PDB file of C-alpha atoms in Angstrom:
ATOM      1  CA  MET A  14     -19.880  27.341 -33.942  1.00 40.00           C
ATOM      2  CA  GLU A  15     -17.874  26.096 -30.976  1.00 43.00           C
ATOM      3  CA  THR A  16     -15.347  23.368 -31.563  1.00 35.00           C
ATOM      4  CA  LYS A  17     -14.647  20.827 -28.929  1.00 40.00           C
ATOM      5  CA  VAL A  18     -10.979  20.398 -28.075  1.00 35.00           C
ATOM      6  CA  GLU A  19     -10.183  16.902 -26.945  1.00 41.00           C
ATOM      7  CA  GLU A  20      -7.793  16.767 -24.032  1.00 41.00           C
ATOM      8  CA  THR A  21      -4.949  14.354 -24.486  1.00 44.00           C
ATOM      9  CA  LYS A  22      -3.550  12.830 -21.366  1.00 57.00           C
ATOM     10  CA  SER A  23       0.194  12.423 -21.480  1.00 70.00           C
ATOM     11  CA  GLN A  24       1.707   9.063 -20.661  1.00 84.00           C
ATOM     12  CA  PRO A  25       3.444   8.832 -17.289  1.00 88.00           C
ATOM     13  CA  VAL A  26       7.205   9.287 -17.190  1.00 91.00           C
ATOM     14  CA  PHE A  27       9.133   8.413 -14.051  1.00 95.00           C
ATOM     15  CA  ALA A  28      12.625   9.398 -13.013  1.00 95.00           C
ATOM     16  CA  LEU A  29      14.265   7.340 -10.278  1.00 97.00           C
ATOM     17  CA  VAL A  30      16.967   9.332  -8.514  1.00 98.00           C
ATOM     18  CA  ASP A  31      19.257   7.113  -6.464  1.00 97.00           C
ATOM     19  CA  VAL A  32      22.162   8.336  -4.334  1.00 97.00           C
ATOM     20  CA  ASN A  33      25.223   6.195  -5.052  1.00 95.00           C
ATOM     21  CA  ASN A  34      26.516   4.255  -2.022  1.00 94.00           C
ATOM     22  CA  PHE A  35      24.313   6.432   0.181  1.00 96.00           C
ATOM     23  CA  TYR A  36      25.759   5.900   3.673  1.00 96.00           C
ATOM     24  CA  VAL A  37      29.308   6.100   2.336  1.00 96.00           C
ATOM     25  CA  SER A  38      28.424   9.250   0.387  1.00 97.00           C
ATOM     26  CA  CYS A  39      26.952  10.822   3.531  1.00 96.00           C
ATOM     27  CA  GLU A  40      30.156  10.127   5.457  1.00 96.00           C
ATOM     28  CA  ARG A  41      32.154  11.690   2.627  1.00 96.00           C
ATOM     29  CA  VAL A  42      30.036  14.855   2.724  1.00 95.00           C
ATOM     30  CA  PHE A  43      31.289  15.498   6.240  1.00 91.00           C
ATOM     31  CA  ASN A  44      34.808  14.207   5.647  1.00 94.00           C
ATOM     32  CA  PRO A  45      35.884  14.957   2.057  1.00 93.00           C
ATOM     33  CA  LYS A  46      39.263  13.266   2.705  1.00 95.00           C
ATOM     34  CA  LEU A  47      37.348   9.971   2.411  1.00 96.00           C
ATOM     35  CA  GLU A  48      36.662  10.579  -1.305  1.00 95.00           C
ATOM     36  CA  GLY A  49      38.332   7.772  -3.255  1.00 94.00           C
ATOM     37  CA  VAL A  50      39.153   5.804  -0.074  1.00 95.00           C
ATOM     38  CA  ALA A  51      38.080   2.181   0.291  1.00 96.00           C
ATOM     39  CA  MET A  52      35.566   2.127   3.134  1.00 96.00           C
ATOM     40  CA  VAL A  53      32.523   0.431   4.579  1.00 96.00           C
ATOM     41  CA  VAL A  54      29.750   1.582   6.873  1.00 96.00           C
ATOM     42  CA  LEU A  55      28.867  -1.042   9.459  1.00 95.00           C
ATOM     43  CA  SER A  56      25.566  -1.811  11.121  1.00 92.00           C
ATOM     44  CA  ASN A  57      25.475  -0.844  14.770  1.00 87.00           C
ATOM     45  CA  ASN A  58      24.212  -4.155  16.090  1.00 82.00           C
ATOM     46  CA  ASP A  59      26.361  -6.804  14.384  1.00 83.00           C
ATOM     47  CA  GLY A  60      29.201  -5.014  12.599  1.00 90.00           C
ATOM     48  CA  CYS A  61      28.226  -6.067   9.102  1.00 94.00           C
ATOM     49  CA  ALA A  62      28.789  -3.959   5.992  1.00 95.00           C
ATOM     50  CA  VAL A  63      25.567  -2.096   5.204  1.00 94.00           C
ATOM     51  CA  ALA A  64      27.283   0.185   2.662  1.00 95.00           C
ATOM     52  CA  ARG A  65      30.454  -0.153   0.630  1.00 96.00           C
ATOM     53  CA  SER A  66      32.367   2.379  -1.383  1.00 96.00           C
ATOM     54  CA  ALA A  67      32.983   1.632  -5.052  1.00 94.00           C
ATOM     55  CA  GLU A  68      36.635   1.092  -4.139  1.00 95.00           C
ATOM     56  CA  THR A  69      35.645  -1.586  -1.621  1.00 95.00           C
ATOM     57  CA  LYS A  70      33.214  -3.269  -4.006  1.00 95.00           C
ATOM     58  CA  THR A  71      36.037  -3.744  -6.516  1.00 94.00           C
ATOM     59  CA  LEU A  72      37.939  -5.648  -3.803  1.00 94.00           C
ATOM     60  CA  GLY A  73      35.066  -8.158  -3.661  1.00 93.00           C
ATOM     61  CA  VAL A  74      33.525  -7.097  -0.350  1.00 94.00           C
ATOM     62  CA  LYS A  75      29.885  -8.216  -0.306  1.00 94.00           C
ATOM     63  CA  MET A  76      26.919  -6.472   1.279  1.00 94.00           C
ATOM     64  CA  GLY A  77      26.311  -7.826   4.770  1.00 93.00           C
ATOM     65  CA  GLU A  78      29.836  -9.173   5.156  1.00 94.00           C
ATOM     66  CA  SER A  79      31.015  -9.191   8.754  1.00 93.00           C
ATOM     67  CA  TRP A  80      33.818  -6.766   9.656  1.00 94.00           C
ATOM     68  CA  HIS A  81      35.724  -9.389  11.630  1.00 91.00           C
ATOM     69  CA  LYS A  82      35.967 -11.487   8.448  1.00 93.00           C
ATOM     70  CA  LEU A  83      37.327  -8.457   6.567  1.00 92.00           C
ATOM     71  CA  LYS A  84      40.140  -7.516   8.967  1.00 90.00           C
ATOM     72  CA  ASP A  85      42.967  -9.058   6.876  1.00 93.00           C
ATOM     73  CA  LEU A  86      41.629  -7.607   3.618  1.00 94.00           C
ATOM     74  CA  ALA A  87      41.116  -4.252   5.357  1.00 93.00           C
ATOM     75  CA  LYS A  88      44.673  -4.219   6.634  1.00 94.00           C
ATOM     76  CA  GLN A  89      46.052  -5.214   3.222  1.00 95.00           C
ATOM     77  CA  HIS A  90      44.086  -2.534   1.301  1.00 95.00           C
ATOM     78  CA  GLY A  91      43.565   0.138   3.947  1.00 94.00           C
ATOM     79  CA  ILE A  92      39.775  -0.284   4.095  1.00 95.00           C
ATOM     80  CA  LEU A  93      38.273   2.029   6.692  1.00 95.00           C
ATOM     81  CA  ALA A  94      35.180   1.155   8.717  1.00 94.00           C
ATOM     82  CA  TYR A  95      32.623   3.597  10.086  1.00 94.00           C
ATOM     83  CA  LEU A  96      29.692   2.880  12.360  1.00 94.00           C
ATOM     84  CA  SER A  97      26.381   3.887  10.858  1.00 94.00           C
ATOM     85  CA  ASN A  98      24.849   7.200  11.878  1.00 94.00           C
ATOM     86  CA  TYR A  99      21.176   6.908  10.966  1.00 93.00           C
ATOM     87  CA  THR A 100      20.285  10.347  12.344  1.00 95.00           C
ATOM     88  CA  LEU A 101      22.785  11.937   9.955  1.00 94.00           C
ATOM     89  CA  TYR A 102      21.605   9.801   7.036  1.00 96.00           C
ATOM     90  CA  GLY A 103      17.959  10.680   7.696  1.00 96.00           C
ATOM     91  CA  ASP A 104      18.791  14.392   7.739  1.00 96.00           C
ATOM     92  CA  ILE A 105      20.722  14.191   4.473  1.00 97.00           C
ATOM     93  CA  SER A 106      17.944  12.103   2.919  1.00 97.00           C
ATOM     94  CA  GLN A 107      15.408  14.835   3.747  1.00 97.00           C
ATOM     95  CA  ARG A 108      17.704  17.461   2.258  1.00 97.00           C
ATOM     96  CA  ALA A 109      17.979  15.376  -0.926  1.00 97.00           C
ATOM     97  CA  VAL A 110      14.181  15.195  -1.163  1.00 97.00           C
ATOM     98  CA  ASP A 111      13.990  18.975  -0.716  1.00 97.00           C
ATOM     99  CA  VAL A 112      16.417  19.443  -3.624  1.00 97.00           C
ATOM    100  CA  LEU A 113      14.407  17.049  -5.804  1.00 96.00           C
ATOM    101  CA  LYS A 114      11.237  19.023  -5.073  1.00 95.00           C
ATOM    102  CA  THR A 115      12.868  22.004  -6.802  1.00 93.00           C
ATOM    103  CA  PHE A 116      12.639  19.954 -10.009  1.00 93.00           C
ATOM    104  CA  CYS A 117       9.241  18.355  -9.620  1.00 89.00           C
ATOM    105  CA  PRO A 118       6.420  18.586  -7.089  1.00 87.00           C
ATOM    106  CA  SER A 119       5.236  15.024  -7.776  1.00 88.00           C
ATOM    107  CA  ILE A 120       7.683  12.946  -5.756  1.00 94.00           C
ATOM    108  CA  GLU A 121       7.472   9.584  -4.020  1.00 95.00           C
ATOM    109  CA  VAL A 122      10.178   8.816  -1.487  1.00 96.00           C
ATOM    110  CA  TYR A 123      10.893   5.148  -2.094  1.00 95.00           C
ATOM    111  CA  SER A 124      13.687   4.663   0.454  1.00 95.00           C
ATOM    112  CA  VAL A 125      16.297   6.681   2.330  1.00 95.00           C
ATOM    113  CA  ASP A 126      18.348   7.002  -0.873  1.00 96.00           C
ATOM    114  CA  GLU A 127      15.801   6.666  -3.703  1.00 97.00           C
ATOM    115  CA  SER A 128      12.919   8.818  -4.902  1.00 97.00           C
ATOM    116  CA  PHE A 129      10.620   8.604  -7.891  1.00 97.00           C
ATOM    117  CA  LEU A 130       9.665  11.813  -9.660  1.00 95.00           C
ATOM    118  CA  GLN A 131       6.714  11.817 -12.021  1.00 92.00           C
ATOM    119  CA  ILE A 132       8.103  14.104 -14.700  1.00 90.00           C
ATOM    120  CA  GLU A 133       5.859  13.961 -17.777  1.00 83.00           C
ATOM    121  CA  SER A 134       4.676  17.523 -17.201  1.00 74.00           C
ATOM    122  CA  VAL A 135       8.132  18.918 -16.407  1.00 71.00           C
ATOM    123  CA  PRO A 136      10.206  18.299 -19.582  1.00 62.00           C
ATOM    124  CA  LYS A 137       8.730  21.442 -21.129  1.00 75.00           C
ATOM    125  CA  LEU A 138      11.245  23.211 -18.883  1.00 81.00           C
ATOM    126  CA  TYR A 139      14.203  21.191 -20.206  1.00 84.00           C
ATOM    127  CA  PRO A 140      15.388  20.284 -23.703  1.00 85.00           C
ATOM    128  CA  SER A 141      15.044  16.580 -22.805  1.00 87.00           C
ATOM    129  CA  ALA A 142      14.464  14.253 -19.878  1.00 90.00           C
ATOM    130  CA  THR A 143      18.152  13.343 -20.054  1.00 92.00           C
ATOM    131  CA  GLU A 144      19.102  17.017 -19.708  1.00 92.00           C
ATOM    132  CA  MET A 145      16.812  17.282 -16.686  1.00 93.00           C
ATOM    133  CA  GLY A 146      18.527  14.212 -15.225  1.00 94.00           C
ATOM    134  CA  GLN A 147      21.955  15.770 -15.756  1.00 96.00           C
ATOM    135  CA  GLN A 148      20.803  18.953 -14.024  1.00 95.00           C
ATOM    136  CA  ILE A 149      19.502  16.873 -11.101  1.00 96.00           C
ATOM    137  CA  ARG A 150      22.911  15.167 -10.849  1.00 97.00           C
ATOM    138  CA  GLU A 151      24.721  18.487 -10.963  1.00 97.00           C
ATOM    139  CA  ARG A 152      22.517  20.161  -8.359  1.00 97.00           C
ATOM    140  CA  MET A 153      22.646  17.201  -5.938  1.00 97.00           C
ATOM    141  CA  ARG A 154      26.455  17.190  -6.182  1.00 97.00           C
ATOM    142  CA  GLN A 155      26.750  20.980  -5.938  1.00 97.00           C
ATOM    143  CA  TRP A 156      24.216  21.636  -3.171  1.00 97.00           C
ATOM    144  CA  LEU A 157      24.662  18.493  -1.054  1.00 97.00           C
ATOM    145  CA  GLY A 158      27.867  16.835  -2.213  1.00 96.00           C
ATOM    146  CA  LEU A 159      25.960  13.670  -3.161  1.00 97.00           C
ATOM    147  CA  PRO A 160      26.616  11.614  -6.295  1.00 97.00           C
ATOM    148  CA  VAL A 161      23.407  10.340  -7.887  1.00 97.00           C
ATOM    149  CA  CYS A 162      22.301   8.404 -10.932  1.00 97.00           C
ATOM    150  CA  VAL A 163      18.986   8.950 -12.687  1.00 97.00           C
ATOM    151  CA  GLY A 164      16.920   6.370 -14.552  1.00 96.00           C
ATOM    152  CA  ILE A 165      13.974   7.483 -16.664  1.00 95.00           C
ATOM    153  CA  GLY A 166      11.187   5.254 -17.936  1.00 94.00           C
ATOM    154  CA  PRO A 167       7.455   4.892 -18.627  1.00 93.00           C
ATOM    155  CA  THR A 168       6.970   2.798 -15.453  1.00 94.00           C
ATOM    156  CA  LYS A 169       8.686   2.733 -12.078  1.00 96.00           C
ATOM    157  CA  THR A 170      10.104  -0.696 -12.890  1.00 95.00           C
ATOM    158  CA  LEU A 171      11.645   0.517 -16.155  1.00 94.00           C
ATOM    159  CA  ALA A 172      12.943   3.656 -14.431  1.00 96.00           C
ATOM    160  CA  LYS A 173      14.621   1.356 -11.895  1.00 96.00           C
ATOM    161  CA  LEU A 174      16.153  -0.695 -14.731  1.00 94.00           C
ATOM    162  CA  ALA A 175      17.301   2.499 -16.464  1.00 94.00           C
ATOM    163  CA  ASN A 176      18.862   3.661 -13.188  1.00 96.00           C
ATOM    164  CA  ARG A 177      20.813   0.422 -12.948  1.00 93.00           C
ATOM    165  CA  MET A 178      22.029   0.931 -16.506  1.00 91.00           C
ATOM    166  CA  ALA A 179      22.991   4.537 -15.666  1.00 94.00           C
ATOM    167  CA  LYS A 180      25.161   3.216 -12.799  1.00 93.00           C
ATOM    168  CA  LYS A 181      26.746   0.300 -14.622  1.00 90.00           C
ATOM    169  CA  MET A 182      27.254   1.636 -18.158  1.00 87.00           C
ATOM    170  CA  SER A 183      29.585   4.623 -18.484  1.00 88.00           C
ATOM    171  CA  GLN A 184      28.191   5.738 -21.872  1.00 87.00           C
ATOM    172  CA  PHE A 185      25.099   7.063 -20.045  1.00 92.00           C
ATOM    173  CA  ASN A 186      27.131   9.439 -17.865  1.00 94.00           C
ATOM    174  CA  GLY A 187      24.892   8.700 -14.869  1.00 95.00           C
ATOM    175  CA  VAL A 188      21.548   9.314 -16.630  1.00 96.00           C
ATOM    176  CA  CYS A 189      19.714   6.705 -18.686  1.00 94.00           C
ATOM    177  CA  ASP A 190      16.437   7.459 -20.434  1.00 93.00           C
ATOM    178  CA  PHE A 191      14.839   4.126 -21.317  1.00 90.00           C
ATOM    179  CA  HIS A 192      12.794   5.888 -24.025  1.00 85.00           C
ATOM    180  CA  ALA A 193      15.982   6.892 -25.865  1.00 81.00           C
ATOM    181  CA  ILE A 194      17.373   3.347 -26.134  1.00 78.00           C
ATOM    182  CA  PRO A 195      16.500   1.719 -29.461  1.00 76.00           C
ATOM    183  CA  ARG A 196      14.137  -1.201 -28.932  1.00 78.00           C
ATOM    184  CA  ALA A 197      16.674  -3.705 -30.328  1.00 73.00           C
ATOM    185  CA  GLU A 198      19.278  -2.615 -27.749  1.00 71.00           C
ATOM    186  CA  ARG A 199      17.081  -2.757 -24.650  1.00 64.00           C
ATOM    187  CA  VAL A 200      18.252  -5.185 -21.992  1.00 59.00           C
TER     188      VAL A 200
END
């Protein structure tokens, strides 16, 4: 007698990989002396900050702030300004996607610095989704010199929230799995 095996479909699991301060990080790849330096990347048309280093963010510089309004602050704190190089950023973005494809074939490029990976079938290769996220962080840093954070969740929205938590809350060490947070502690 033949028994019928019922296929169980696994629930989706998304990982959002986001390069931290993407344009700034790209500039630092090609000029490592900029690591730890307060800097902004300016738009080419109006000279507004389109990317800020963490060091610059702590000084209160807002996204879109005009460089001419920042001159005194820049002089006081040694903030450097770079004009954006979108050809370079596009090339590095493609390289980042290529690295992510080594982890998972199911990838959706969301923006120049963010990609969603659908990973429910991949964790069999890793002890946990968090471990996979840590390996993604390590490989992106090692192969491309890019710092990334990884948020993991059952939907793209929750993966995005988890990514934000991974960036803002040091206890996650750059990787936050929404599934692993006790329900009572979820934001």
